[in-house]
C-alpha cells in the first residue's frame, strides 16, 4: 500500500524540493506533487526510482513499516518477532477481560435527620433506597443534612444508627426532642443534655431533661451512597 506521507517526510529529511525530485524522475512538478498529496500513486517503476533517489530500502514507500522490517529479517529473526507479537497480543487480550461489577449492598434511608438546626423525626413509611459497597451493621439509616458535623459527617451522607440508648459521653448519637432529631456529640449534664457539633462554627445546644429528650441510638458509621 502506497504511503504518500512517508514520501513527503523523506524528501524533507534530505532537504530536497519537489521540483528537484521531479526533474530527476523526468516528470512534471505537478505529477510529483500529486503523489505526495495522495491524489495519484506512482507506478512500480517510479517507486523503484524514488527509493534510489531518496536512499531508502525497497518497499519503504509501499509497505507498512513493521512488515518491511519483518521482511528484512532472517528466518530466525522472523520467528522471534512472531513469538514476541503473539505474547504481546495475549497480554493485550487479557487486559480487555470484562471486570465483574462491584457488589453493592442496599440500604433504606429514612427522612433527613438534622445535623444542623433540627428536622422532623423520620417516618418509617418513607425511605430512599441507596447502595454502598460494604455491608455495615445498623438498625436504621438516615440522611444527614447540614454541615454542623462536617468534616466527618458530610451533608448528604448516610448515617447508620444502632438503637442502643446512651453509651458514653462524647459519642455521636441521634437524639429526638420536641419532634426534632439531631445528630450530635452528646454529653449528659446535671440539668440536661449538651449537644456538640464537630464544626466549630456552631454553638452547643442545651436541652433540659424537662423537655424529655430521647437518645435513640449511637451513630456507628456513615457513607456517601454509590450509584446502584
PDB file of C-alpha atoms in Angstrom:
ATOM      1  CA  UNK A   1       0.000   0.000   0.000  1.00  0.00           C
ATOM      2  CA  UNK A   2       1.499   3.300  -1.141  1.00  0.00           C
ATOM      3  CA  UNK A   3       2.135   5.780   1.694  1.00  0.00           C
ATOM      4  CA  UNK A   4       2.412   9.382   0.428  1.00  0.00           C
ATOM      5  CA  UNK A   5       3.187  10.816   3.876  1.00  0.00           C
ATOM      6  CA  UNK A   6       6.415   8.813   4.027  1.00  0.00           C
ATOM      7  CA  UNK A   7       7.452  10.117   0.609  1.00  0.00           C
ATOM      8  CA  UNK A   8       6.986  13.706   1.742  1.00  0.00           C
ATOM      9  CA  UNK A   9       8.714  13.150   5.093  1.00  0.00           C
ATOM     10  CA  UNK A  10      11.761  11.507   3.493  1.00  0.00           C
ATOM     11  CA  UNK A  11      12.112  14.274   0.917  1.00  0.00           C
ATOM     12  CA  UNK A  12      12.119  16.886   3.665  1.00  0.00           C
ATOM     13  CA  UNK A  13      14.679  14.897   5.655  1.00  0.00           C
ATOM     14  CA  UNK A  14      17.055  15.146   2.691  1.00  0.00           C
ATOM     15  CA  UNK A  15      16.162  18.822   2.200  1.00  0.00           C
ATOM     16  CA  UNK A  16      15.096  18.297  -1.400  1.00  0.00           C
ATOM     17  CA  UNK A  17      12.362  20.198  -3.217  1.00  0.00           C
ATOM     18  CA  UNK A  18       9.538  18.619  -5.150  1.00  0.00           C
ATOM     19  CA  UNK A  19      10.900  20.225  -8.301  1.00  0.00           C
ATOM     20  CA  UNK A  20      14.364  18.691  -7.811  1.00  0.00           C
ATOM     21  CA  UNK A  21      12.969  15.181  -7.477  1.00  0.00           C
ATOM     22  CA  UNK A  22      10.578  15.669 -10.400  1.00  0.00           C
ATOM     23  CA  UNK A  23      13.500  16.671 -12.609  1.00  0.00           C
ATOM     24  CA  UNK A  24      15.475  13.555 -11.625  1.00  0.00           C
ATOM     25  CA  UNK A  25      12.456  11.415 -12.460  1.00  0.00           C
ATOM     26  CA  UNK A  26      11.822  13.216 -15.734  1.00  0.00           C
ATOM     27  CA  UNK A  27       8.263  14.159 -14.825  1.00  0.00           C
ATOM     28  CA  UNK A  28       6.417  17.408 -14.214  1.00  0.00           C
ATOM     29  CA  UNK A  29       6.351  19.120 -10.840  1.00  0.00           C
ATOM     30  CA  UNK A  30       2.535  18.765 -10.818  1.00  0.00           C
ATOM     31  CA  UNK A  31       2.738  14.993 -11.321  1.00  0.00           C
ATOM     32  CA  UNK A  32       5.155  14.552  -8.435  1.00  0.00           C
ATOM     33  CA  UNK A  33       3.121  16.868  -6.177  1.00  0.00           C
ATOM     34  CA  UNK A  34       0.069  14.666  -6.788  1.00  0.00           C
ATOM     35  CA  UNK A  35       1.999  11.685  -5.387  1.00  0.00           C
ATOM     36  CA  UNK A  36       2.816  13.482  -2.127  1.00  0.00           C
ATOM     37  CA  UNK A  37      -0.784  14.625  -1.757  1.00  0.00           C
ATOM     38  CA  UNK A  38      -2.037  11.093  -2.296  1.00  0.00           C
ATOM     39  CA  UNK A  39      -4.123  12.125  -5.285  1.00  0.00           C
ATOM     40  CA  UNK A  40      -2.282   9.670  -7.528  1.00  0.00           C
ATOM     41  CA  UNK A  41       0.113   6.782  -6.981  1.00  0.00           C
ATOM     42  CA  UNK A  42       3.451   6.319  -8.746  1.00  0.00           C
ATOM     43  CA  UNK A  43       3.988   3.251 -10.907  1.00  0.00           C
ATOM     44  CA  UNK A  44       6.209   0.412  -9.688  1.00  0.00           C
ATOM     45  CA  UNK A  45       8.975   1.708 -11.927  1.00  0.00           C
ATOM     46  CA  UNK A  46       8.752   5.213 -10.482  1.00  0.00           C
ATOM     47  CA  UNK A  47       8.591   3.843  -6.923  1.00  0.00           C
ATOM     48  CA  UNK A  48      11.830   1.977  -7.577  1.00  0.00           C
ATOM     49  CA  UNK A  49      13.432   5.196  -8.848  1.00  0.00           C
ATOM     50  CA  UNK A  50      12.199   7.105  -5.795  1.00  0.00           C
ATOM     51  CA  UNK A  51      13.778   4.520  -3.488  1.00  0.00           C
ATOM     52  CA  UNK A  52      17.138   5.101  -5.154  1.00  0.00           C
ATOM     53  CA  UNK A  53      16.883   8.901  -5.261  1.00  0.00           C
ATOM     54  CA  UNK A  54      15.776   9.138  -1.642  1.00  0.00           C
ATOM     55  CA  UNK A  55      18.157   6.384  -0.495  1.00  0.00           C
ATOM     56  CA  UNK A  56      15.645   4.124   1.232  1.00  0.00           C
ATOM     57  CA  UNK A  57      15.290   0.312   1.208  1.00  0.00           C
ATOM     58  CA  UNK A  58      12.962  -1.467  -1.184  1.00  0.00           C
ATOM     59  CA  UNK A  59       9.331  -1.304  -0.076  1.00  0.00           C
ATOM     60  CA  UNK A  60       9.882   1.787   2.113  1.00  0.00           C
ATOM     61  CA  UNK A  61       7.048   3.736   0.432  1.00  0.00           C
ATOM     62  CA  UNK A  62       4.701   0.824  -0.221  1.00  0.00           C
ATOM     63  CA  UNK A  63       4.808  -1.380   2.882  1.00  0.00           C
ATOM     64  CA  UNK A  64       3.733  -0.796   6.448  1.00  0.00           C
ATOM     65  CA  UNK A  65       6.962  -0.323   8.375  1.00  0.00           C
ATOM     66  CA  UNK A  66       6.514  -3.378  10.597  1.00  0.00           C
ATOM     67  CA  UNK A  67       6.007  -5.562   7.507  1.00  0.00           C
ATOM     68  CA  UNK A  68       9.023  -4.056   5.791  1.00  0.00           C
ATOM     69  CA  UNK A  69      11.204  -4.629   8.839  1.00  0.00           C
ATOM     70  CA  UNK A  70       9.883  -8.177   9.229  1.00  0.00           C
ATOM     71  CA  UNK A  71      10.697  -8.991   5.617  1.00  0.00           C
ATOM     72  CA  UNK A  72      14.252  -7.751   6.106  1.00  0.00           C
ATOM     73  CA  UNK A  73      14.927 -10.257   8.920  1.00  0.00           C
ATOM     74  CA  UNK A  74      16.458 -13.715   8.767  1.00  0.00           C
ATOM     75  CA  UNK A  75      14.215 -16.727   9.368  1.00  0.00           C
ATOM     76  CA  UNK A  76      15.439 -16.890  12.962  1.00  0.00           C
ATOM     77  CA  UNK A  77      14.691 -13.202  13.453  1.00  0.00           C
ATOM     78  CA  UNK A  78      11.226 -13.593  11.944  1.00  0.00           C
ATOM     79  CA  UNK A  79      10.473 -16.431  14.365  1.00  0.00           C
ATOM     80  CA  UNK A  80      11.453 -14.263  17.337  1.00  0.00           C
ATOM     81  CA  UNK A  81       9.180 -11.475  16.114  1.00  0.00           C
ATOM     82  CA  UNK A  82       6.240 -13.873  15.782  1.00  0.00           C
ATOM     83  CA  UNK A  83       6.758 -15.243  19.318  1.00  0.00           C
ATOM     84  CA  UNK A  84       7.024 -11.737  20.781  1.00  0.00           C
ATOM     85  CA  UNK A  85       3.980 -10.484  18.872  1.00  0.00           C
ATOM     86  CA  UNK A  86       1.918 -13.500  19.951  1.00  0.00           C
ATOM     87  CA  UNK A  87       2.798 -12.961  23.641  1.00  0.00           C
ATOM     88  CA  UNK A  88       2.055  -9.255  23.357  1.00  0.00           C
ATOM     89  CA  UNK A  89      -1.316  -9.971  21.748  1.00  0.00           C
ATOM     90  CA  UNK A  90      -2.209 -12.355  24.589  1.00  0.00           C
ATOM     91  CA  UNK A  91      -1.304  -9.711  27.185  1.00  0.00           C
ATOM     92  CA  UNK A  92      -3.420  -7.103  25.412  1.00  0.00           C
ATOM     93  CA  UNK A  93      -6.347  -9.512  25.206  1.00  0.00           C
ATOM     94  CA  UNK A  94      -6.081 -10.297  28.916  1.00  0.00           C
ATOM     95  CA  UNK A  95      -6.410  -6.587  29.701  1.00  0.00           C
ATOM     96  CA  UNK A  96      -9.688  -6.491  27.790  1.00  0.00           C
ATOM     97  CA  UNK A  97     -11.330  -9.086  30.033  1.00  0.00           C
ATOM     98  CA  UNK A  98     -14.518  -7.594  31.406  1.00  0.00           C
ATOM     99  CA  UNK A  99     -14.225  -6.656  35.077  1.00  0.00           C
ATOM    100  CA  UNK A 100     -17.103  -8.006  37.120  1.00  0.00           C
ATOM    101  CA  UNK A 101     -19.208  -5.212  38.600  1.00  0.00           C
ATOM    102  CA  UNK A 102     -18.584  -4.489  42.255  1.00  0.00           C
ATOM    103  CA  UNK A 103     -21.156  -5.982  44.617  1.00  0.00           C
ATOM    104  CA  UNK A 104     -23.315  -3.299  46.182  1.00  0.00           C
ATOM    105  CA  UNK A 105     -25.483  -3.568  49.286  1.00  0.00           C
ATOM    106  CA  UNK A 106     -28.909  -1.981  49.623  1.00  0.00           C
ATOM    107  CA  UNK A 107     -29.798   0.459  52.401  1.00  0.00           C
ATOM    108  CA  UNK A 108     -33.138   2.021  53.267  1.00  0.00           C
ATOM    109  CA  UNK A 109     -32.530   5.620  54.270  1.00  0.00           C
ATOM    110  CA  UNK A 110     -35.274   7.419  56.150  1.00  0.00           C
ATOM    111  CA  UNK A 111     -36.336  11.043  56.227  1.00  0.00           C
ATOM    112  CA  UNK A 112     -33.498  13.525  56.627  1.00  0.00           C
ATOM    113  CA  UNK A 113     -32.218  13.877  60.169  1.00  0.00           C
ATOM    114  CA  UNK A 114     -30.739  17.196  61.112  1.00  0.00           C
ATOM    115  CA  UNK A 115     -27.027  17.660  61.598  1.00  0.00           C
ATOM    116  CA  UNK A 116     -27.756  21.346  61.773  1.00  0.00           C
ATOM    117  CA  UNK A 117     -30.701  23.052  63.398  1.00  0.00           C
ATOM    118  CA  UNK A 118     -33.020  20.059  63.549  1.00  0.00           C
ATOM    119  CA  UNK A 119     -35.538  18.294  61.332  1.00  0.00           C
ATOM    120  CA  UNK A 120     -38.653  16.177  61.681  1.00  0.00           C
ATOM    121  CA  UNK A 121     -38.320  12.708  63.149  1.00  0.00           C
ATOM    122  CA  UNK A 122     -38.014  10.050  60.461  1.00  0.00           C
ATOM    123  CA  UNK A 123     -41.151   8.417  59.143  1.00  0.00           C
ATOM    124  CA  UNK A 124     -40.568   4.686  58.753  1.00  0.00           C
ATOM    125  CA  UNK A 125     -43.101   4.529  55.926  1.00  0.00           C
ATOM    126  CA  UNK A 126     -40.982   6.738  53.682  1.00  0.00           C
ATOM    127  CA  UNK A 127     -37.444   5.892  52.739  1.00  0.00           C
ATOM    128  CA  UNK A 128     -34.970   6.161  49.885  1.00  0.00           C
ATOM    129  CA  UNK A 129     -33.080   3.137  48.612  1.00  0.00           C
ATOM    130  CA  UNK A 130     -29.332   3.697  48.207  1.00  0.00           C
ATOM    131  CA  UNK A 131     -26.299   1.479  47.712  1.00  0.00           C
ATOM    132  CA  UNK A 132     -22.815   1.072  49.162  1.00  0.00           C
ATOM    133  CA  UNK A 133     -20.007  -1.436  48.562  1.00  0.00           C
ATOM    134  CA  UNK A 134     -19.848  -2.578  52.195  1.00  0.00           C
ATOM    135  CA  UNK A 135     -22.445  -4.284  54.347  1.00  0.00           C
ATOM    136  CA  UNK A 136     -22.408  -2.319  57.597  1.00  0.00           C
ATOM    137  CA  UNK A 137     -24.326  -3.421  60.681  1.00  0.00           C
ATOM    138  CA  UNK A 138     -27.003  -0.982  61.828  1.00  0.00           C
ATOM    139  CA  UNK A 139     -30.624  -0.800  62.936  1.00  0.00           C
ATOM    140  CA  UNK A 140     -31.695   2.004  60.633  1.00  0.00           C
ATOM    141  CA  UNK A 141     -30.161   4.640  58.393  1.00  0.00           C
ATOM    142  CA  UNK A 142     -30.952   8.279  57.918  1.00  0.00           C
ATOM    143  CA  UNK A 143     -29.811  11.164  55.761  1.00  0.00           C
ATOM    144  CA  UNK A 144     -27.506  13.792  57.236  1.00  0.00           C
ATOM    145  CA  UNK A 145     -28.442  17.357  56.346  1.00  0.00           C
ATOM    146  CA  UNK A 146     -26.446  20.434  57.193  1.00  0.00           C
ATOM    147  CA  UNK A 147     -22.739  20.952  57.772  1.00  0.00           C
ATOM    148  CA  UNK A 148     -22.575  21.094  61.558  1.00  0.00           C
ATOM    149  CA  UNK A 149     -20.964  17.653  61.790  1.00  0.00           C
ATOM    150  CA  UNK A 150     -18.500  18.099  58.959  1.00  0.00           C
ATOM    151  CA  UNK A 151     -15.900  17.077  58.061  1.00  0.00           C
ATOM    152  CA  UNK A 152     -16.667  13.627  59.491  1.00  0.00           C
ATOM    153  CA  UNK A 153     -20.353  13.520  58.573  1.00  0.00           C
ATOM    154  CA  UNK A 154     -20.873  15.216  55.235  1.00  0.00           C
ATOM    155  CA  UNK A 155     -24.038  16.951  54.207  1.00  0.00           C
ATOM    156  CA  UNK A 156     -25.963  14.449  52.082  1.00  0.00           C
ATOM    157  CA  UNK A 157     -24.255  11.388  53.523  1.00  0.00           C
ATOM    158  CA  UNK A 158     -25.993   8.462  55.216  1.00  0.00           C
ATOM    159  CA  UNK A 159     -25.760   7.984  58.988  1.00  0.00           C
ATOM    160  CA  UNK A 160     -26.042   4.440  60.352  1.00  0.00           C
ATOM    161  CA  UNK A 161     -27.671   4.139  63.766  1.00  0.00           C
ATOM    162  CA  UNK A 162     -27.745   1.401  66.401  1.00  0.00           C
ATOM    163  CA  UNK A 163     -30.668   1.696  68.830  1.00  0.00           C
ATOM    164  CA  UNK A 164     -28.563   1.307  71.952  1.00  0.00           C
ATOM    165  CA  UNK A 165     -29.630   4.237  74.048  1.00  0.00           C
ATOM    166  CA  UNK A 166     -26.834   6.148  75.798  1.00  0.00           C
ATOM    167  CA  UNK A 167     -23.378   4.548  75.951  1.00  0.00           C
ATOM    168  CA  UNK A 168     -20.767   7.163  76.903  1.00  0.00           C
ATOM    169  CA  UNK A 169     -20.208  10.935  76.842  1.00  0.00           C
ATOM    170  CA  UNK A 170     -18.770  12.403  73.650  1.00  0.00           C
ATOM    171  CA  UNK A 171     -20.055   9.765  71.255  1.00  0.00           C
ATOM    172  CA  UNK A 172     -22.241  10.806  68.325  1.00  0.00           C
ATOM    173  CA  UNK A 173     -25.915   9.966  68.794  1.00  0.00           C
ATOM    174  CA  UNK A 174     -29.293  10.515  67.208  1.00  0.00           C
ATOM    175  CA  UNK A 175     -31.347  12.495  69.717  1.00  0.00           C
ATOM    176  CA  UNK A 176     -35.082  13.171  69.441  1.00  0.00           C
ATOM    177  CA  UNK A 177     -36.736  16.078  71.241  1.00  0.00           C
ATOM    178  CA  UNK A 178     -39.845  18.141  70.515  1.00  0.00           C
ATOM    179  CA  UNK A 179     -40.395  16.347  67.201  1.00  0.00           C
ATOM    180  CA  UNK A 180     -36.874  17.209  66.094  1.00  0.00           C
ATOM    181  CA  UNK A 181     -33.993  14.828  65.508  1.00  0.00           C
ATOM    182  CA  UNK A 182     -30.364  15.812  65.980  1.00  0.00           C
ATOM    183  CA  UNK A 183     -27.097  14.074  65.152  1.00  0.00           C
ATOM    184  CA  UNK A 184     -24.548  15.429  67.631  1.00  0.00           C
ATOM    185  CA  UNK A 185     -21.879  14.576  70.133  1.00  0.00           C
ATOM    186  CA  UNK A 186     -23.815  14.141  73.384  1.00  0.00           C
ATOM    187  CA  UNK A 187     -22.772  14.927  76.947  1.00  0.00           C
ATOM    188  CA  UNK A 188     -25.063  14.201  79.873  1.00  0.00           C
ATOM    189  CA  UNK A 189     -25.013  17.017  82.397  1.00  0.00           C
ATOM    190  CA  UNK A 190     -26.829  17.622  85.663  1.00  0.00           C
ATOM    191  CA  UNK A 191     -29.715  19.593  84.171  1.00  0.00           C
ATOM    192  CA  UNK A 192     -29.918  18.107  80.689  1.00  0.00           C
ATOM    193  CA  UNK A 193     -28.086  17.095  77.524  1.00  0.00           C
ATOM    194  CA  UNK A 194     -25.414  19.161  75.818  1.00  0.00           C
ATOM    195  CA  UNK A 195     -25.285  18.585  72.058  1.00  0.00           C
ATOM    196  CA  UNK A 196     -21.952  19.488  70.476  1.00  0.00           C
ATOM    197  CA  UNK A 197     -21.209  19.940  66.779  1.00  0.00           C
ATOM    198  CA  UNK A 198     -17.923  18.872  65.187  1.00  0.00           C
ATOM    199  CA  UNK A 199     -17.922  22.008  63.052  1.00  0.00           C
ATOM    200  CA  UNK A 200     -16.596  24.734  65.399  1.00  0.00           C
ATOM    201  CA  UNK A 201     -18.749  27.470  63.893  1.00  0.00           C
ATOM    202  CA  UNK A 202     -21.824  26.006  65.603  1.00  0.00           C
ATOM    203  CA  UNK A 203     -22.659  26.684  69.244  1.00  0.00           C
ATOM    204  CA  UNK A 204     -23.598  23.917  71.667  1.00  0.00           C
ATOM    205  CA  UNK A 205     -27.281  23.094  72.090  1.00  0.00           C
ATOM    206  CA  UNK A 206     -28.618  22.567  75.623  1.00  0.00           C
ATOM    207  CA  UNK A 207     -31.775  20.505  76.119  1.00  0.00           C
ATOM    208  CA  UNK A 208     -33.319  20.296  79.579  1.00  0.00           C
ATOM    209  CA  UNK A 209     -34.416  16.921  80.923  1.00  0.00           C
ATOM    210  CA  UNK A 210     -37.812  18.570  81.437  1.00  0.00           C
ATOM    211  CA  UNK A 211     -38.169  18.612  77.619  1.00  0.00           C
ATOM    212  CA  UNK A 212     -37.875  14.818  77.693  1.00  0.00           C
ATOM    213  CA  UNK A 213     -35.070  14.335  75.156  1.00  0.00           C
ATOM    214  CA  UNK A 214     -34.640  10.744  73.945  1.00  0.00           C
ATOM    215  CA  UNK A 215     -31.327   9.300  72.835  1.00  0.00           C
ATOM    216  CA  UNK A 216     -32.405   6.964  70.042  1.00  0.00           C
ATOM    217  CA  UNK A 217     -29.035   5.385  69.399  1.00  0.00           C
ATOM    218  CA  UNK A 218     -25.378   5.783  68.644  1.00  0.00           C
ATOM    219  CA  UNK A 219     -24.029   6.549  65.160  1.00  0.00           C
ATOM    220  CA  UNK A 220     -21.966   3.526  64.173  1.00  0.00           C
ATOM    221  CA  UNK A 221     -20.933   4.630  60.709  1.00  0.00           C
ATOM    222  CA  UNK A 222     -21.698   6.739  57.698  1.00  0.00           C
ATOM    223  CA  UNK A 223     -21.081   6.739  53.973  1.00  0.00           C
ATOM    224  CA  UNK A 224     -21.743   8.613  50.757  1.00  0.00           C
ATOM    225  CA  UNK A 225     -24.050   6.496  48.569  1.00  0.00           C
ATOM    226  CA  UNK A 226     -22.796   4.897  45.368  1.00  0.00           C
ATOM    227  CA  UNK A 227     -24.717   4.535  42.132  1.00  0.00           C
ATOM    228  CA  UNK A 228     -26.563   1.256  42.013  1.00  0.00           C
TER     229      UNK A 228
END
